[in-house]
Amino acid sequence: MILCTGESLIDMVPQDGAFRPLPGGAVYNTAIALGRLGARVGYLWPVSRDPFGEQLLRPLAEAGVDAALCPRTDRLTTLAMVTLENGDARYFFYDEGSAGRRFAPSDIPALPAEVQAIFAGGISLVPDPCGATVEGFIRDHHARLPVMLDPNIRPFFIADAEAYRARLERLIPQAAIVKLSGDDLDWLYPDTAPAEAARRILAQGAKLVLLTGGAAGATGYWSGAKVTAPAVRTEVADTIGAGDTFNAGVLASLQAQGILSHEGLAALTPGYLQAALTLGAQAAAITVSRPGANPPWSHEMPK
């Protein structure tokens, strides 16, 4: 089972002069996408007992995601108010004291034996106490379980850039797989060529570095020659959830190929990597072809 730990929230999206509440959050989206693709997946994040918490749980259950590890709390669900200015989305977070923000080490149960890997990232890594809790969770388990890390950097959400850079400098060497978008690279490694940034991360211990570039496709850097998968051409509705779905496709493929372990990733081959990148690109293409973070089900994937 792949255990996803990181934010879930409600996006309040403008619609007809009001706001429509939609479940969201980068790590939550990846968990949903993994479940829809047929992967064995669990989710760990505090879920409120308020009505929005129940709204978050329903898609997890429908996708077959195991949410039994999620602690329930009376704290309120995080809200992200979305406003549009000249077509560009801006976000205002109602997060202080929320269910997720107060995620604490005491909320983490003993992990079941079937957990084989951890996926973490998103804005849940930024503020404390939740960021420190996720960091501690990775520190405690990365030696036994491979970790995939996607920081999914949102500069507007980062109040203390120096502290967040320091956190990522501690976390990246503990990750077996690191995925970065072009925007992530610009923030983390300014004035550095993507291949050089990937080389630096591999030198810190990662087995695989995934760099995505939207229409430019995705490239995997590892101990062998780089492997590239082109983006799948499609009519784009929006790009919400594209990266989250790509992550799910890669992890689902590695799990299905039986190499989602430290030993398996050490024996990675070009064929295994090509299959993972291809599934990630195919799944992301379906997500961008329809509005919102709506990842594909396994029966919608190319055969």
Short mmCIF file of C-alpha atoms in Angstrom, two decimals:
data_model
loop_
_atom_site.label_atom_id
_atom_site.label_comp_id
_atom_site.label_asym_id
_atom_site.label_seq_id
_atom_site.Cartn_x
_atom_site.Cartn_y
_atom_site.Cartn_z
CA MET A 1 0.00 0.00 0.00
CA ILE A 2 1.20 3.49 -0.88
CA LEU A 3 0.51 5.82 2.04
CA CYS A 4 -0.16 9.42 1.03
CA THR A 5 0.27 12.00 3.78
CA GLY A 6 -0.46 15.65 3.15
CA GLU A 7 -3.13 18.25 2.78
CA SER A 8 -6.78 17.91 2.00
CA LEU A 9 -8.95 21.00 1.91
CA ILE A 10 -12.01 22.55 0.36
CA ASP A 11 -11.50 24.85 -2.63
CA MET A 12 -14.18 27.52 -2.66
CA VAL A 13 -14.44 28.14 -6.39
CA PRO A 14 -16.31 31.13 -7.87
CA GLN A 15 -19.50 30.16 -9.66
CA ASP A 16 -22.40 32.39 -10.68
CA GLY A 17 -21.56 35.08 -8.15
CA ALA A 18 -21.17 32.62 -5.27
CA PHE A 19 -18.68 29.95 -4.23
CA ARG A 20 -18.87 26.23 -4.92
CA PRO A 21 -17.07 23.95 -2.41
CA LEU A 22 -14.90 21.30 -4.08
CA PRO A 23 -12.60 18.74 -2.40
CA GLY A 24 -8.94 19.35 -3.14
CA GLY A 25 -5.35 19.44 -1.98
CA ALA A 26 -2.30 18.17 -3.85
CA VAL A 27 -1.62 15.04 -1.80
CA TYR A 28 -5.34 14.31 -1.49
CA ASN A 29 -5.64 14.51 -5.29
CA THR A 30 -2.78 12.04 -5.70
CA ALA A 31 -4.43 9.60 -3.29
CA ILE A 32 -7.70 9.82 -5.23
CA ALA A 33 -5.89 9.32 -8.54
CA LEU A 34 -4.01 6.30 -7.21
CA GLY A 35 -7.24 4.71 -6.04
CA ARG A 36 -8.98 5.35 -9.35
CA LEU A 37 -6.05 3.79 -11.21
CA GLY A 38 -6.48 0.63 -9.17
CA ALA A 39 -3.43 1.02 -6.93
CA ARG A 40 -3.40 -0.11 -3.32
CA VAL A 41 -3.38 3.20 -1.47
CA GLY A 42 -4.05 4.70 1.95
CA TYR A 43 -4.39 8.26 3.19
CA LEU A 44 -3.12 9.81 6.42
CA TRP A 45 -4.23 13.32 7.34
CA PRO A 46 -6.53 14.74 10.03
CA VAL A 47 -10.13 14.95 8.84
CA SER A 48 -12.64 17.21 10.52
CA ARG A 49 -15.99 15.99 11.78
CA ASP A 50 -17.58 19.06 10.18
CA PRO A 51 -19.66 18.69 6.99
CA PHE A 52 -16.65 19.52 4.81
CA GLY A 53 -14.74 16.64 6.38
CA GLU A 54 -17.50 14.28 5.33
CA GLN A 55 -17.34 15.77 1.83
CA LEU A 56 -13.61 14.98 1.71
CA LEU A 57 -14.10 11.38 2.81
CA ARG A 58 -16.66 10.44 0.16
CA PRO A 59 -14.35 10.60 -2.90
CA LEU A 60 -11.69 8.65 -1.00
CA ALA A 61 -14.18 5.87 -0.31
CA GLU A 62 -15.46 5.89 -3.90
CA ALA A 63 -11.89 5.51 -5.19
CA GLY A 64 -11.11 2.68 -2.79
CA VAL A 65 -8.60 4.68 -0.75
CA ASP A 66 -8.09 3.33 2.77
CA ALA A 67 -8.73 6.26 5.11
CA ALA A 68 -8.70 4.20 8.32
CA LEU A 69 -5.47 5.89 9.49
CA CYS A 70 -6.98 9.39 9.27
CA PRO A 71 -7.46 10.87 12.76
CA ARG A 72 -10.85 12.57 13.20
CA THR A 73 -11.01 15.92 14.96
CA ASP A 74 -13.46 18.66 15.88
CA ARG A 75 -11.13 21.28 14.38
CA LEU A 76 -12.48 22.80 11.17
CA THR A 77 -11.52 21.91 7.61
CA THR A 78 -9.06 24.18 5.80
CA LEU A 79 -10.73 26.41 3.21
CA ALA A 80 -9.02 27.90 0.16
CA MET A 81 -10.96 30.80 -1.30
CA VAL A 82 -10.26 31.12 -5.01
CA THR A 83 -10.66 34.46 -6.75
CA LEU A 84 -10.01 35.26 -10.39
CA GLU A 85 -8.19 38.40 -11.50
CA ASN A 86 -7.87 38.79 -15.26
CA GLY A 87 -8.31 35.04 -15.54
CA ASP A 88 -5.55 34.24 -13.04
CA ALA A 89 -6.45 32.36 -9.86
CA ARG A 90 -5.50 33.78 -6.46
CA TYR A 91 -5.90 31.85 -3.22
CA PHE A 92 -6.72 32.98 0.30
CA PHE A 93 -6.37 30.28 2.94
CA TYR A 94 -8.47 29.94 6.07
CA ASP A 95 -6.08 27.59 7.79
CA GLU A 96 -5.02 28.79 11.23
CA GLY A 97 -6.00 26.19 13.83
CA SER A 98 -7.57 23.94 11.19
CA ALA A 99 -7.72 20.14 11.27
CA GLY A 100 -4.76 19.70 8.97
CA ARG A 101 -2.65 22.59 10.23
CA ARG A 102 -2.65 21.09 13.76
CA PHE A 103 -1.45 17.66 12.57
CA ALA A 104 0.78 16.42 15.39
CA PRO A 105 3.09 13.42 15.94
CA SER A 106 0.52 12.01 18.37
CA ASP A 107 -1.92 11.74 15.43
CA ILE A 108 0.29 9.19 13.65
CA PRO A 109 -0.70 5.59 14.39
CA ALA A 110 1.49 2.53 14.04
CA LEU A 111 1.80 1.78 10.35
CA PRO A 112 0.27 -1.45 9.06
CA ALA A 113 2.65 -4.02 7.60
CA GLU A 114 1.16 -3.58 4.12
CA VAL A 115 2.52 0.00 3.79
CA GLN A 116 5.28 -0.26 1.16
CA ALA A 117 5.96 3.38 0.29
CA ILE A 118 5.15 6.95 1.34
CA PHE A 119 4.09 9.86 -0.83
CA ALA A 120 4.32 13.36 0.68
CA GLY A 121 4.55 16.97 -0.40
CA GLY A 122 2.41 19.99 -1.20
CA ILE A 123 1.70 22.95 1.03
CA SER A 124 1.42 20.63 4.04
CA LEU A 125 5.24 20.78 4.23
CA VAL A 126 5.29 24.56 4.69
CA PRO A 127 3.60 25.69 7.95
CA ASP A 128 4.02 24.26 11.42
CA PRO A 129 3.08 22.22 13.30
CA CYS A 130 1.93 20.08 10.36
CA GLY A 131 5.11 20.63 8.34
CA ALA A 132 7.31 19.53 11.23
CA THR A 133 5.07 16.49 11.78
CA VAL A 134 5.36 15.36 8.15
CA GLU A 135 9.11 15.95 8.27
CA GLY A 136 9.39 13.82 11.39
CA PHE A 137 7.22 11.11 9.83
CA ILE A 138 9.54 10.90 6.82
CA ARG A 139 12.64 10.95 9.03
CA ASP A 140 11.29 8.02 11.07
CA HIS A 141 10.35 5.81 8.11
CA HIS A 142 12.49 6.65 5.07
CA ALA A 143 15.18 4.08 5.86
CA ARG A 144 12.63 1.25 5.62
CA LEU A 145 10.11 2.69 3.15
CA PRO A 146 10.89 4.53 -0.09
CA VAL A 147 9.54 8.09 -0.05
CA MET A 148 8.35 10.03 -3.08
CA LEU A 149 8.53 13.77 -2.46
CA ASP A 150 6.80 16.45 -4.53
CA PRO A 151 7.19 19.87 -2.87
CA ASN A 152 4.74 21.42 -5.36
CA ILE A 153 6.05 24.85 -4.37
CA ARG A 154 3.57 27.71 -4.08
CA PRO A 155 5.62 30.86 -3.29
CA PHE A 156 2.54 32.86 -2.21
CA PHE A 157 2.00 30.36 0.64
CA ILE A 158 5.57 30.51 1.96
CA ALA A 159 5.98 33.12 4.69
CA ASP A 160 9.58 32.19 5.56
CA ALA A 161 11.44 31.14 2.42
CA GLU A 162 14.72 30.53 4.26
CA ALA A 163 13.10 28.14 6.75
CA TYR A 164 11.29 26.26 3.99
CA ARG A 165 14.45 25.91 1.91
CA ALA A 166 16.16 24.47 4.98
CA ARG A 167 13.31 21.96 5.46
CA LEU A 168 13.54 20.82 1.84
CA GLU A 169 17.33 20.55 2.14
CA ARG A 170 16.74 18.10 5.00
CA LEU A 171 13.94 16.19 3.27
CA ILE A 172 15.32 15.74 -0.24
CA PRO A 173 18.23 13.50 0.87
CA GLN A 174 15.67 11.24 2.59
CA ALA A 175 13.57 10.75 -0.56
CA ALA A 176 14.04 7.87 -2.98
CA ILE A 177 12.02 9.67 -5.67
CA VAL A 178 11.91 13.46 -6.08
CA LYS A 179 9.55 15.10 -8.53
CA LEU A 180 9.95 18.75 -9.54
CA SER A 181 8.09 20.96 -11.98
CA GLY A 182 9.67 23.79 -13.91
CA ASP A 183 8.35 26.27 -11.32
CA ASP A 184 9.83 24.16 -8.51
CA LEU A 185 13.21 24.18 -10.24
CA ASP A 186 13.12 27.95 -10.68
CA TRP A 187 12.47 28.44 -6.96
CA LEU A 188 14.79 25.77 -5.56
CA TYR A 189 17.66 25.90 -8.06
CA PRO A 190 17.62 29.31 -9.77
CA ASP A 191 20.05 29.75 -12.65
CA THR A 192 20.72 26.00 -12.70
CA ALA A 193 20.14 23.77 -15.71
CA PRO A 194 17.51 21.09 -15.04
CA ALA A 195 19.97 18.25 -15.69
CA GLU A 196 22.44 19.75 -13.23
CA ALA A 197 19.72 20.12 -10.58
CA ALA A 198 18.78 16.47 -11.09
CA ARG A 199 22.42 15.43 -10.79
CA ARG A 200 22.72 17.27 -7.46
CA ILE A 201 19.65 15.51 -6.08
CA LEU A 202 20.86 12.09 -7.22
CA ALA A 203 24.18 12.79 -5.52
CA GLN A 204 22.28 13.25 -2.26
CA GLY A 205 20.90 9.72 -2.43
CA ALA A 206 17.75 9.76 -4.55
CA LYS A 207 17.27 6.79 -6.87
CA LEU A 208 15.06 8.72 -9.30
CA VAL A 209 14.44 12.38 -10.12
CA LEU A 210 11.41 13.27 -12.21
CA LEU A 211 11.27 16.63 -13.97
CA THR A 212 8.02 17.68 -15.58
CA GLY A 213 7.43 20.48 -18.03
CA GLY A 214 3.77 20.45 -19.04
CA ALA A 215 3.61 20.23 -22.83
CA ALA A 216 7.34 19.41 -22.84
CA GLY A 217 6.64 16.06 -21.20
CA ALA A 218 8.53 14.39 -18.36
CA THR A 219 12.11 13.23 -17.94
CA GLY A 220 13.45 10.69 -15.48
CA TYR A 221 17.05 10.97 -14.26
CA TRP A 222 18.60 7.98 -12.52
CA SER A 223 21.86 6.02 -12.54
CA GLY A 224 21.48 5.25 -16.25
CA ALA A 225 20.75 7.36 -19.30
CA LYS A 226 17.83 9.74 -18.87
CA VAL A 227 14.43 8.56 -20.03
CA THR A 228 11.82 10.92 -21.50
CA ALA A 229 8.10 10.55 -22.10
CA PRO A 230 6.40 13.17 -24.29
CA ALA A 231 3.22 14.84 -23.11
CA VAL A 232 0.08 13.30 -24.57
CA ARG A 233 -1.59 15.82 -26.88
CA THR A 234 -5.10 16.73 -25.83
CA GLU A 235 -7.46 19.68 -25.68
CA VAL A 236 -6.80 21.32 -22.33
CA ALA A 237 -9.71 22.39 -20.13
CA ASP A 238 -7.39 23.42 -17.28
CA THR A 239 -4.24 22.10 -15.61
CA ILE A 240 -5.66 21.64 -12.10
CA GLY A 241 -4.44 18.36 -10.64
CA ALA A 242 -2.20 17.49 -13.61
CA GLY A 243 0.99 17.10 -11.59
CA ASP A 244 -0.84 15.27 -8.81
CA THR A 245 -2.21 12.77 -11.33
CA PHE A 246 1.20 12.33 -12.96
CA ASN A 247 2.61 11.39 -9.56
CA ALA A 248 -0.13 8.83 -9.12
CA GLY A 249 0.51 7.31 -12.54
CA VAL A 250 4.21 6.90 -11.82
CA LEU A 251 3.61 5.32 -8.40
CA ALA A 252 0.82 3.06 -9.68
CA SER A 253 3.11 1.80 -12.45
CA LEU A 254 6.03 1.14 -10.10
CA GLN A 255 3.69 -0.71 -7.73
CA ALA A 256 2.18 -2.80 -10.53
CA GLN A 257 5.67 -3.68 -11.80
CA GLY A 258 6.65 -4.87 -8.33
CA ILE A 259 9.58 -2.47 -7.90
CA LEU A 260 8.18 0.01 -5.38
CA SER A 261 10.77 -0.75 -2.71
CA HIS A 262 14.32 0.32 -1.97
CA GLU A 263 15.58 -2.89 -3.55
CA GLY A 264 13.29 -2.55 -6.55
CA LEU A 265 14.27 1.04 -7.25
CA ALA A 266 17.94 0.09 -6.99
CA ALA A 267 17.28 -2.39 -9.82
CA LEU A 268 15.44 0.16 -11.99
CA THR A 269 15.73 -0.35 -15.75
CA PRO A 270 14.93 1.93 -18.70
CA GLY A 271 11.89 -0.20 -19.46
CA TYR A 272 10.45 0.09 -15.96
CA LEU A 273 11.06 3.85 -15.96
CA GLN A 274 9.60 4.36 -19.44
CA ALA A 275 6.44 2.52 -18.42
CA ALA A 276 6.07 4.65 -15.28
CA LEU A 277 6.57 7.95 -17.09
CA THR A 278 4.18 6.92 -19.85
CA LEU A 279 1.40 5.99 -17.44
CA GLY A 280 1.92 9.26 -15.57
CA ALA A 281 1.71 11.27 -18.81
CA GLN A 282 -1.37 9.40 -20.04
CA ALA A 283 -3.22 9.87 -16.75
CA ALA A 284 -2.31 13.57 -16.54
CA ALA A 285 -3.54 14.14 -20.10
CA ILE A 286 -6.99 12.87 -19.18
CA THR A 287 -7.07 15.10 -16.09
CA VAL A 288 -6.23 18.27 -18.04
CA SER A 289 -8.84 17.44 -20.67
CA ARG A 290 -11.66 18.08 -18.16
CA PRO A 291 -12.29 20.81 -15.61
CA GLY A 292 -10.85 20.60 -12.11
CA ALA A 293 -8.88 17.86 -10.39
CA ASN A 294 -10.79 14.93 -11.87
CA PRO A 295 -8.28 12.11 -12.43
CA PRO A 296 -9.11 9.13 -14.62
CA TRP A 297 -10.42 5.73 -13.58
CA SER A 298 -8.53 2.67 -14.74
CA HIS A 299 -11.16 1.86 -17.38
CA GLU A 300 -10.56 5.27 -19.00
CA MET A 301 -6.86 4.66 -19.52
CA PRO A 302 -5.44 3.61 -22.91
CA LYS A 303 -5.10 -0.15 -23.22
#
